[in-house]
mmCIF file of C-alpha atoms in Angstrom:
data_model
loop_
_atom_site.group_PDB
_atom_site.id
_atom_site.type_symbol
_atom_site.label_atom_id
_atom_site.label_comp_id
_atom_site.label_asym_id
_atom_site.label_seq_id
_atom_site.Cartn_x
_atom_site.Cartn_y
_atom_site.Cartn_z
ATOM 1 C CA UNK A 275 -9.867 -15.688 -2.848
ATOM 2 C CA UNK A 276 -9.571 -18.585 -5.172
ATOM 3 C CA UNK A 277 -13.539 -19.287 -5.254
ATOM 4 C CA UNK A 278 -14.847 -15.851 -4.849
ATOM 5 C CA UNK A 279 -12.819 -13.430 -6.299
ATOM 6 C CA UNK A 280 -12.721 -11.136 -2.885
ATOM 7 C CA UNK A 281 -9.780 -9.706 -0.295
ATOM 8 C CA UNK A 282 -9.549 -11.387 3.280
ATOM 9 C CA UNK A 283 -7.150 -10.379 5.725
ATOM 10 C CA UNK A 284 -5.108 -13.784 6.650
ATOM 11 C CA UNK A 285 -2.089 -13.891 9.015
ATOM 12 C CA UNK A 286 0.923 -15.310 7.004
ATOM 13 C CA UNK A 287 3.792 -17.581 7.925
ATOM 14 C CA UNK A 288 7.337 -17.977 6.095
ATOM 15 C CA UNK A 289 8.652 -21.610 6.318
ATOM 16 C CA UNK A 290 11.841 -22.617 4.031
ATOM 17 C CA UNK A 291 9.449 -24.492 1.312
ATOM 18 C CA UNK A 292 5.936 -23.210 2.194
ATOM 19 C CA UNK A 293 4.121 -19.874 2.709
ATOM 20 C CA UNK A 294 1.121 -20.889 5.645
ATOM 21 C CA UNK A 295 -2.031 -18.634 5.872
ATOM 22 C CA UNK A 296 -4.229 -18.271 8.046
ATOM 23 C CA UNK A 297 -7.862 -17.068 9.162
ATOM 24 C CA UNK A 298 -7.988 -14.450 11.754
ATOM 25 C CA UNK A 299 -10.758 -14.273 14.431
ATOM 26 C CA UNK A 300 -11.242 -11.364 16.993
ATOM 27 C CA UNK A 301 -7.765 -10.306 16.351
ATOM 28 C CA UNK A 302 -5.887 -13.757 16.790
ATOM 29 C CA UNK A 303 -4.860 -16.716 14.124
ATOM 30 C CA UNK A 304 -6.934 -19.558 14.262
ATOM 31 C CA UNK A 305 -4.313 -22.922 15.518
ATOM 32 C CA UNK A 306 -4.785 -24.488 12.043
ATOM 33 C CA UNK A 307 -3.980 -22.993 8.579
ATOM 34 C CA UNK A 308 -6.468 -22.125 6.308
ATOM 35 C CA UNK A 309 -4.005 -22.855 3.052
ATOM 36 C CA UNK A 310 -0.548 -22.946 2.040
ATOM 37 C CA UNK A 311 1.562 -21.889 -1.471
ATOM 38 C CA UNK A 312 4.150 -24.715 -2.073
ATOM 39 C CA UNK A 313 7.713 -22.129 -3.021
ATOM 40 C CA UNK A 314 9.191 -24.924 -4.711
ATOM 41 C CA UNK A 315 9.346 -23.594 -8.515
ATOM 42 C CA UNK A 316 7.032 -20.457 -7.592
ATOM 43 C CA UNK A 317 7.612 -17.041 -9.146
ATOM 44 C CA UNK A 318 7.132 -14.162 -7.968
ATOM 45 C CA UNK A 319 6.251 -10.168 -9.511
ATOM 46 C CA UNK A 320 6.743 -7.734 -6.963
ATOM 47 C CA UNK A 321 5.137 -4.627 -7.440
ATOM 48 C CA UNK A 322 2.726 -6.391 -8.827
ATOM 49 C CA UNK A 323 0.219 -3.858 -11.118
ATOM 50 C CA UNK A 324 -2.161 -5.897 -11.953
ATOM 51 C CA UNK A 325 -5.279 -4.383 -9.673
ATOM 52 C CA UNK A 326 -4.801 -1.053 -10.388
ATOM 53 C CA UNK A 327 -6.465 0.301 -6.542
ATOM 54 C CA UNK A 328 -3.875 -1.967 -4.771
ATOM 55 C CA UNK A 329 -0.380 -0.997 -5.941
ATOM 56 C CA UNK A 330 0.785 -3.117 -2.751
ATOM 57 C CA UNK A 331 0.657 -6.249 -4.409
ATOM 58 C CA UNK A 332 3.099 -9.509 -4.543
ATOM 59 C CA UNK A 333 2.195 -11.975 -6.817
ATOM 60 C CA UNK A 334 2.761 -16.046 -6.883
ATOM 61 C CA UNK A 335 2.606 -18.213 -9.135
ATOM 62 C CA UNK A 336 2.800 -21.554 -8.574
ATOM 63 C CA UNK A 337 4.546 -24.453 -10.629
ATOM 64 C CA UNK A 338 1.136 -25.504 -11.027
ATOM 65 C CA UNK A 339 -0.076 -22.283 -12.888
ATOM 66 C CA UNK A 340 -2.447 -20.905 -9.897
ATOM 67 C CA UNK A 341 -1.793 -17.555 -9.021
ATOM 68 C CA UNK A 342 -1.964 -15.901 -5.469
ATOM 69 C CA UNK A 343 -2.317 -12.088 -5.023
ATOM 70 C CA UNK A 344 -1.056 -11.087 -1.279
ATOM 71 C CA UNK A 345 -1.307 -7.301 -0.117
ATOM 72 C CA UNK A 346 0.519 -5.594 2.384
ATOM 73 C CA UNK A 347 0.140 -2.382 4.634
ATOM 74 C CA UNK A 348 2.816 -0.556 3.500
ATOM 75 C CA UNK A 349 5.805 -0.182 0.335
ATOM 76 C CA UNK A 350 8.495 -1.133 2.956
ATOM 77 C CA UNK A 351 6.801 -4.199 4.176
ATOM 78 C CA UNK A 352 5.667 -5.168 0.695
ATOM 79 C CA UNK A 353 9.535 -5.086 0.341
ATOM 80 C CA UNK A 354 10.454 -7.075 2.878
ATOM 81 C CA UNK A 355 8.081 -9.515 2.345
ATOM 82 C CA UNK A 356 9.114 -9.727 -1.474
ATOM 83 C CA UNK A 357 13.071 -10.408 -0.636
ATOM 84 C CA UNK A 358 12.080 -13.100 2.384
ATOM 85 C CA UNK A 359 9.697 -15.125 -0.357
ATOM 86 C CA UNK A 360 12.576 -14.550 -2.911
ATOM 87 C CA UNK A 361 15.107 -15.763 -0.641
ATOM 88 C CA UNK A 362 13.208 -18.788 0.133
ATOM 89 C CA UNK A 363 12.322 -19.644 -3.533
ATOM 90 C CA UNK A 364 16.107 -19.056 -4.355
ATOM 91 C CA UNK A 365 17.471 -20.808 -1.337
ATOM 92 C CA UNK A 366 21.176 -22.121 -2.372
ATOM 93 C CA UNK A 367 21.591 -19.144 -4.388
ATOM 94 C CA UNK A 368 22.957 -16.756 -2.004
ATOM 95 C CA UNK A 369 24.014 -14.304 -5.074
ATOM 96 C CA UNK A 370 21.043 -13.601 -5.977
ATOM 97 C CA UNK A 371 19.445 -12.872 -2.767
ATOM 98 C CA UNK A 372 22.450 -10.490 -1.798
ATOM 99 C CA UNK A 373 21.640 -8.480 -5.069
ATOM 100 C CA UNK A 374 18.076 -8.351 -4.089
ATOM 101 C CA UNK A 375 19.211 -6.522 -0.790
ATOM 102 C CA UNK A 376 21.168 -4.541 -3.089
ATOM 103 C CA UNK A 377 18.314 -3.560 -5.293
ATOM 104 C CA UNK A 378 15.810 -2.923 -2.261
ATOM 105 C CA UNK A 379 18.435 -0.446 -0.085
ATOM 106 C CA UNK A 380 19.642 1.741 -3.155
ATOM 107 C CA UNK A 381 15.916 2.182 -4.476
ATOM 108 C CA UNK A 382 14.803 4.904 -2.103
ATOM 109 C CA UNK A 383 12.492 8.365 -2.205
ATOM 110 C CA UNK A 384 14.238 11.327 -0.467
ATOM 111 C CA UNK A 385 12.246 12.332 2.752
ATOM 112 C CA UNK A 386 11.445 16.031 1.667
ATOM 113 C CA UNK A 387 9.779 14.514 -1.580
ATOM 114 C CA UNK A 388 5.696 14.563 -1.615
ATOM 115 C CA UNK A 389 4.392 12.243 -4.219
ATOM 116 C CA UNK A 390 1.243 13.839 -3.594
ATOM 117 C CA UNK A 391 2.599 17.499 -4.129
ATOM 118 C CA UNK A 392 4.596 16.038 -7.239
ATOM 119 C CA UNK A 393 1.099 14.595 -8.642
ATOM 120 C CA UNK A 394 -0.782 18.125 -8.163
ATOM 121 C CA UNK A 395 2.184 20.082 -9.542
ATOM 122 C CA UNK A 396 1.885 17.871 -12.663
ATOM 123 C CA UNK A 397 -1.858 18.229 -12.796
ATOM 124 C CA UNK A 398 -1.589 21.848 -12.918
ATOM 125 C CA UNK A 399 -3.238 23.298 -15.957
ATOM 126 C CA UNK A 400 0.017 25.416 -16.868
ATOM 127 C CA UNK A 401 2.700 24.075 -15.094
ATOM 128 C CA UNK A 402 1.966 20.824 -15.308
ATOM 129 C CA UNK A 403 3.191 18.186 -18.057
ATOM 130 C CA UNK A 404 1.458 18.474 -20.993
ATOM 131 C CA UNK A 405 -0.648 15.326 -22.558
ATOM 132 C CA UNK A 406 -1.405 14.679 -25.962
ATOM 133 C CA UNK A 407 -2.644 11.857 -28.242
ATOM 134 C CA UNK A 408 -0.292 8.940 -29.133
ATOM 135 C CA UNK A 409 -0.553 6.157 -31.402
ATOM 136 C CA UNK A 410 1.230 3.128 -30.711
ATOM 137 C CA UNK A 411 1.096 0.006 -33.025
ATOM 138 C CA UNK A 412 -2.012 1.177 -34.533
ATOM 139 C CA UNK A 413 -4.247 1.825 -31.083
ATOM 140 C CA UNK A 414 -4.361 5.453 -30.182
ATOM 141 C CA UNK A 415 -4.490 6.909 -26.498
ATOM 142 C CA UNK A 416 -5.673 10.014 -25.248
ATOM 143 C CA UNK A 417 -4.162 12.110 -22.466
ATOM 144 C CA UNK A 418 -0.690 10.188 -22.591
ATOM 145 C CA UNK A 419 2.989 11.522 -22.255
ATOM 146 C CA UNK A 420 6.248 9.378 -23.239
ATOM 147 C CA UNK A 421 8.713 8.185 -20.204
ATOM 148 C CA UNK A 422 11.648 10.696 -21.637
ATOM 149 C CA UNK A 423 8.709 13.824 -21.464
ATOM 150 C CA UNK A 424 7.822 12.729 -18.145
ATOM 151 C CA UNK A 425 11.549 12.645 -16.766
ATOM 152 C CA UNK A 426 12.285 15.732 -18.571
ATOM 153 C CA UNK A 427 9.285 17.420 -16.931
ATOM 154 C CA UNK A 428 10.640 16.126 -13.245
ATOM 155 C CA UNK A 429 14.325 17.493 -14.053
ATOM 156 C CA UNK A 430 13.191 20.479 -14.845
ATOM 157 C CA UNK A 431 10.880 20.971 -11.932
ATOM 158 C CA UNK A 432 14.196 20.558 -9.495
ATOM 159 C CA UNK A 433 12.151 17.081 -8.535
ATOM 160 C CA UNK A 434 15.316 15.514 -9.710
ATOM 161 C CA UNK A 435 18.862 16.383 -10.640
ATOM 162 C CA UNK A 436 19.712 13.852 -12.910
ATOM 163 C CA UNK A 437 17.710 11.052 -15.456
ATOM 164 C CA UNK A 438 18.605 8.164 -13.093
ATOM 165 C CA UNK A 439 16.990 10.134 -10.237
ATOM 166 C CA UNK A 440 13.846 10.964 -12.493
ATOM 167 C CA UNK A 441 13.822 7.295 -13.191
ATOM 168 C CA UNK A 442 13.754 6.355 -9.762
ATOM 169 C CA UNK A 443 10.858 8.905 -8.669
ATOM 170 C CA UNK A 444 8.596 7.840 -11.779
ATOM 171 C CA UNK A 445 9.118 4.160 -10.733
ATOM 172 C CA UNK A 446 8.022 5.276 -7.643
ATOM 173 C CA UNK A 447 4.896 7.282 -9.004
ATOM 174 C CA UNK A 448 4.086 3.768 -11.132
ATOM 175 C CA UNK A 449 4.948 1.602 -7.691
ATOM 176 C CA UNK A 450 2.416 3.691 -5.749
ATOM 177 C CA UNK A 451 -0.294 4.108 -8.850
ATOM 178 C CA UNK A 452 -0.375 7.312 -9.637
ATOM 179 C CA UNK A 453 1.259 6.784 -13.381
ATOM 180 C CA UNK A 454 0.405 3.924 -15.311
ATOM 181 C CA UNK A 455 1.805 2.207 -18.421
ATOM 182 C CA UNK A 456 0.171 2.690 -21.662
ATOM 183 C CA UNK A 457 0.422 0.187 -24.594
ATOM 184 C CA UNK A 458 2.677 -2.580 -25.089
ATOM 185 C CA UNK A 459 5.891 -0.589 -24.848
ATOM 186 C CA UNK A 460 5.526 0.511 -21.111
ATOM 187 C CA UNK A 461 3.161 -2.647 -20.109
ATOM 188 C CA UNK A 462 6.107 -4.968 -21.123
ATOM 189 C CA UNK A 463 8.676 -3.279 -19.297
ATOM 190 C CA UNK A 464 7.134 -4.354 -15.806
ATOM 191 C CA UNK A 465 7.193 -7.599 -16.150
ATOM 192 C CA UNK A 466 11.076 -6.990 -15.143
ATOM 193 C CA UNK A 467 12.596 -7.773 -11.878
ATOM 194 C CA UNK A 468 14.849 -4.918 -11.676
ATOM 195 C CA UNK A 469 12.539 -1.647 -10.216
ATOM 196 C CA UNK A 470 15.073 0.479 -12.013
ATOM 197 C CA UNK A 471 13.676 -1.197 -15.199
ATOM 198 C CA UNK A 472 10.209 -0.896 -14.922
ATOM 199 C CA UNK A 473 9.842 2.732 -16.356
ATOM 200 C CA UNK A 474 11.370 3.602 -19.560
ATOM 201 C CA UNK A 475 13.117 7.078 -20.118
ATOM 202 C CA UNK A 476 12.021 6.523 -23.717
ATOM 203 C CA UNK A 477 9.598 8.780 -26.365
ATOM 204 C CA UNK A 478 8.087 5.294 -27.338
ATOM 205 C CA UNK A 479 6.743 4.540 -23.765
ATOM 206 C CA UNK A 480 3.562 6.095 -23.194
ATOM 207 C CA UNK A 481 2.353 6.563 -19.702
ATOM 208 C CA UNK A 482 -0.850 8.313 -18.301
ATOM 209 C CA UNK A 483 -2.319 9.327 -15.026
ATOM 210 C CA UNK A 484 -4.195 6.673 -13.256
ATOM 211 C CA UNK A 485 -8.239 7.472 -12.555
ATOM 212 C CA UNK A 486 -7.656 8.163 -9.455
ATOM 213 C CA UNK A 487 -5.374 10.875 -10.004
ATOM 214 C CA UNK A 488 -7.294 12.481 -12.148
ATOM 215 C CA UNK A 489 -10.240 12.671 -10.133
ATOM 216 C CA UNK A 490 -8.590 14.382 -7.017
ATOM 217 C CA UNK A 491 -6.455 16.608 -9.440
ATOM 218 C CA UNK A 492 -10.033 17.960 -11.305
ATOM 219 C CA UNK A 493 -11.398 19.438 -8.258
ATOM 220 C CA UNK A 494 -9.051 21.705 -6.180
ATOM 221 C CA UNK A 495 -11.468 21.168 -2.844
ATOM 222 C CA UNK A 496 -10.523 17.508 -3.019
ATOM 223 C CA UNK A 497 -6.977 18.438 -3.621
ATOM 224 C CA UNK A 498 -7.053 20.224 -0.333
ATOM 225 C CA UNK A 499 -8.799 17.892 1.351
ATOM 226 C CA UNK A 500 -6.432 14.840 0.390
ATOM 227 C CA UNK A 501 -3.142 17.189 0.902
ATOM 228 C CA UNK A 502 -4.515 18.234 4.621
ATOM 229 C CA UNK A 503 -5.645 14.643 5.346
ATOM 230 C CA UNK A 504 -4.267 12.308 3.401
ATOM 231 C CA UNK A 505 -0.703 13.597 2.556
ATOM 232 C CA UNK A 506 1.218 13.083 5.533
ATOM 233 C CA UNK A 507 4.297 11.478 6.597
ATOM 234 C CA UNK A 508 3.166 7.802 7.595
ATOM 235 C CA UNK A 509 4.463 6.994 11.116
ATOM 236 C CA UNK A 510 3.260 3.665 11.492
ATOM 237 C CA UNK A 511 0.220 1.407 9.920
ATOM 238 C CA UNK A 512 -0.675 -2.468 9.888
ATOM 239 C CA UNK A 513 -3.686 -4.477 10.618
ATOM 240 C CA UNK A 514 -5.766 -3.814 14.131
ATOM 241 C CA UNK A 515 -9.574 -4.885 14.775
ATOM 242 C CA UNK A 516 -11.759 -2.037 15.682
ATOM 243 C CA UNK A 517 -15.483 -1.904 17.189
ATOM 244 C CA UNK A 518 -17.837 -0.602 15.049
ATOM 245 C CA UNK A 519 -19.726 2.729 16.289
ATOM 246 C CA UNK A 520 -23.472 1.179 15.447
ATOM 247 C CA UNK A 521 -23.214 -2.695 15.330
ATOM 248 C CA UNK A 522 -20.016 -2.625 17.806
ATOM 249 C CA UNK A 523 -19.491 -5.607 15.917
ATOM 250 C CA UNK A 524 -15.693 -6.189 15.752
ATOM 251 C CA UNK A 525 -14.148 -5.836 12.190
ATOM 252 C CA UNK A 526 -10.192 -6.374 10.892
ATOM 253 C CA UNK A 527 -9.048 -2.660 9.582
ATOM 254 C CA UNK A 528 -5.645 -1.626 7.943
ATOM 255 C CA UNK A 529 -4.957 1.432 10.291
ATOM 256 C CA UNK A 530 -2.694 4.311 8.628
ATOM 257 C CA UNK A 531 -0.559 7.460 11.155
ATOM 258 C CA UNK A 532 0.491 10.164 9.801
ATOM 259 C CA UNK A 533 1.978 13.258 10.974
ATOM 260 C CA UNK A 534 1.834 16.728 9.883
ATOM 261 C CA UNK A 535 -0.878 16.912 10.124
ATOM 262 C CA UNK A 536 -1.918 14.213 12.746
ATOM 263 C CA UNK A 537 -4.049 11.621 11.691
ATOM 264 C CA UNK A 538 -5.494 8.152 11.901
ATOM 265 C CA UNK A 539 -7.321 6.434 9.279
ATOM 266 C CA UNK A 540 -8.567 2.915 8.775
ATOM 267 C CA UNK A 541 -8.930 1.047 5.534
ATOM 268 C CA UNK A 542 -11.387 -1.615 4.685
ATOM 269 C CA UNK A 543 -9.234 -4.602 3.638
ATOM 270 C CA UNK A 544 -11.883 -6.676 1.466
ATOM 271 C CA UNK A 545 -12.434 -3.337 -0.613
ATOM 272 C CA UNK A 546 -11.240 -2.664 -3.972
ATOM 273 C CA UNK A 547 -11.284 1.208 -3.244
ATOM 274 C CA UNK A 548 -7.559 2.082 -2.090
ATOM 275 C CA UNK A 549 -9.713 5.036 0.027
ATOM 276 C CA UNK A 550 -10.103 4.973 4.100
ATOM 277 C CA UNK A 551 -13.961 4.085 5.539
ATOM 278 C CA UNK A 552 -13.016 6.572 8.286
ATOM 279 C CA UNK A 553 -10.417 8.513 10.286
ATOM 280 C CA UNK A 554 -9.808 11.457 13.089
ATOM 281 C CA UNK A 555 -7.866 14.025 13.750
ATOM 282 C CA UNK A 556 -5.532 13.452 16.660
ATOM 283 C CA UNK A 557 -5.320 16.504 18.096
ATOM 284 C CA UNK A 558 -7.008 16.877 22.118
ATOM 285 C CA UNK A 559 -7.125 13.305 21.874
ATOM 286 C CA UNK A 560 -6.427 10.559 24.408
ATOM 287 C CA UNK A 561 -5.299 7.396 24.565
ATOM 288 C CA UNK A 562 -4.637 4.634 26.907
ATOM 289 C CA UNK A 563 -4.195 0.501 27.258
ATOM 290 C CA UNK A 564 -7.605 -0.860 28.283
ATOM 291 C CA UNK A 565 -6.703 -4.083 30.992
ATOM 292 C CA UNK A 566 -7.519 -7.063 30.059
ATOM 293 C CA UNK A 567 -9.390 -8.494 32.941
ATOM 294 C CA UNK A 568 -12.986 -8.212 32.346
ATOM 295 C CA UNK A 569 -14.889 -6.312 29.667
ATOM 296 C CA UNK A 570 -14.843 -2.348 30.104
ATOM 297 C CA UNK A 571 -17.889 -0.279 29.536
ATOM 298 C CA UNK A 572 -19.042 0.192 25.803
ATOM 299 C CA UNK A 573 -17.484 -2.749 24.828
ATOM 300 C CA UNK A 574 -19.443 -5.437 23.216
ATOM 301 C CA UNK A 575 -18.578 -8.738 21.520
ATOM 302 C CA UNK A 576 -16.104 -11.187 21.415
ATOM 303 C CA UNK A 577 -12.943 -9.502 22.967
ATOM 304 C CA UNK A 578 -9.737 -11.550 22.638
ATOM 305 C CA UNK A 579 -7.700 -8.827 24.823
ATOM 306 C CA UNK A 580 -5.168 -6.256 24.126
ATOM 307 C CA UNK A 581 -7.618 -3.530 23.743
ATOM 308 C CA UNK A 582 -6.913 0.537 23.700
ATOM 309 C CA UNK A 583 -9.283 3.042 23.434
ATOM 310 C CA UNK A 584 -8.491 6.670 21.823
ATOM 311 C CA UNK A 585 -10.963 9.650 22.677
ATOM 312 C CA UNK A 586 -11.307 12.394 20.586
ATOM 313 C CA UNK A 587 -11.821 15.779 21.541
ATOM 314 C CA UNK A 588 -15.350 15.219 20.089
ATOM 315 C CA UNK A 589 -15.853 12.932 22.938
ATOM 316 C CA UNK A 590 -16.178 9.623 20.091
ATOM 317 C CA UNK A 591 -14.903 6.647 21.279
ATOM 318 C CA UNK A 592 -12.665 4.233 19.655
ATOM 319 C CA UNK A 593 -12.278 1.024 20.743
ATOM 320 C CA UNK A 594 -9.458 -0.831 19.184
ATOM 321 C CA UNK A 595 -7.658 -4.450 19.867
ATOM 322 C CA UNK A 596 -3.885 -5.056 18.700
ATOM 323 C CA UNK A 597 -2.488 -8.677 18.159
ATOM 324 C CA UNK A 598 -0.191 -8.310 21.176
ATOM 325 C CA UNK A 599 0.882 -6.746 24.623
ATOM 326 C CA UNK A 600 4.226 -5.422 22.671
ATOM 327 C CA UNK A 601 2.040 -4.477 19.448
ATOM 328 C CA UNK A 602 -0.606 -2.737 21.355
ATOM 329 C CA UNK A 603 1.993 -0.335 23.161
ATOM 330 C CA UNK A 604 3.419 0.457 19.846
ATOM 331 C CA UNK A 605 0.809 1.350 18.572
ATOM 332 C CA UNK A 606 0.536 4.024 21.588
ATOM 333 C CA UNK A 607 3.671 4.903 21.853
ATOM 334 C CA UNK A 608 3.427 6.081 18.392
ATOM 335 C CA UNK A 609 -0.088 7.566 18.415
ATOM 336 C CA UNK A 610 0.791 9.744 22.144
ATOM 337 C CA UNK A 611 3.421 12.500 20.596
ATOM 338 C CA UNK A 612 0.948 13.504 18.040
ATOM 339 C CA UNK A 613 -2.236 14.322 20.354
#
């Protein structure tokens, strides 16, 4: 928000000049828009790094100076969304946008690579990568190591088999805030377009583990606990509006399933912790498509439709409403194979 400096889930809309938002109620867009960003002489910084719990980020800024901060659900849609706006800022420059396709399909993280395992293994007390003090232009950090340490530390771990590899996974650790830049070396560096410039294999680039990090590496209970929960392939996620269990008022979530192990979590959008308010195991649990035609028991509130209900083998109800007929059966036609 431009007023109050707070997170609101708005439905977006990608004209050739414009980008339309608007407010959602009880799962649907409202028929007018709440705001639009004029493209015409916008830029744009995508990943954005600037909130350091929401590594999602794209930011605009205007030809007027105002700057817009827009989250998304996931790196791939963040992506996607990133290369549309581009394309429509930079429309008549077809070279550019084909090297931003380029960019986005060769910048990719292997499927048998954990960025959570990778983030223990280099929190480990005598495995792990070793941080010192380091003074840079007069300011000294604690806890730091340089970019060419860090990439040495991933070849050698077999994370990576060469430097442009180790490049690519630390961007990735930056992208998804688990590293951050340190001084005005590293901090400079992501102001560039080109991912595969944003972290420097250099011993004058100092980077450190973000808070976060830190705080699940320093307890090994919370390590587990993250790794069992938390650590999973992601299936599918996006924005659904879920009943609550004491108010059963109806509230806009960012819903996360993963596999192996099974679960579903839900975010709170409007909160600065990147952390879910909740989640399930999936195992023993059912789900179905609720029918639209009247209001089925233990459901309160305004209900717009295209509600489904998971049980779990707790017997807790879930009531949940998707944006559509078609997004609704996605969503259980990707939950079903993992109860």
């Amino acid at each position: 928000g431009h007023v109050v400096r707070n997170w609101k889930v708005r439905w977006f809309v990608l004209l050739q000049d414009k980008l339309l938002y608007y407010k959602i109620e009880g799962g649907k867009k409202e028929p007018s828009p709440k705001g639009r960003i004029l493209l015409d002489g916008c830029t744009i910084t995508c990943p954005c790094l600037e909130y350091e719990n929401r590594p999602l980020l794209i930011k605009l800024k205007t030809k007027s100076n105002t700057d817009y901060f827009l989250e998304c659900c996931s790196r791939e849609e963040r992506d996607s969304w990133a290369l549309d706006i581009t394309g429509a800022i930079h429309a008549g420059h077809p070279v550019q946008v084909q090297e931003l396709h380029r960019m986005k399909n060769s910048f990719k993280l292997g499927e048998n690579i954990s960025l959570n395992h990778i983030v223990e293994r280099m929190c480990d007390g005598s495995t792990g990568i070793k941080l010192t003090r380091n003074l840079e232009q007069g300011s000294r950090y604690k806890e730091t190591c340089t970019g060419s340490a860090l990439v040495d530390w991933l070849i050698s771990n077999s994370f990576a088999v060469s430097r442009f590899e180790a490049v690519t996974l630390a961007s990735m650790l930056m992208e998804e805030n688990f590293i951050k830049p340190v001084g005005t070396r590293s901090t400079e560096a992501t102001r560039y377009t080109d991912l595969s410039e944003q972290f420097l294999d250099d011993s004058t680039a100092l980077y450190m583990f973000a808070e976060s990090s830190k705080k699940s590496a320093s307890s090994r209970e919370e390590i587990q606990f993250n790794i069992s929960e938390l650590s999973g392939k992601i299936v599918k996620q996006g924005f659904l509006v879920k009943q609550g269990h004491k108010r059963k008022n109806w509230k806009v979530r960012k819903f996360v399933l993963r596999a192996d192990p099974a679960f579903l979590h839900y975010y709170d959008p409007t909160k600065e912790e990147n952390r879910p308010v909740g989640g399930f195991s999936l195992r023993g649990c059912l789900v179905s498509a609720l029918e639209d035609n009247g209001v089925p028991a233990g459901v309160k509130g305004n209900v717009q439709g295209n509600l489904f209900k998971i049980i779990t083998k707790n017997d807790i109800h879930y009531y949940i409403q998707a944006s559509s007929k078609v997004e609704r059966a996605q969503w259980i036609e990707a939950i079903k194979p993992l109860t």
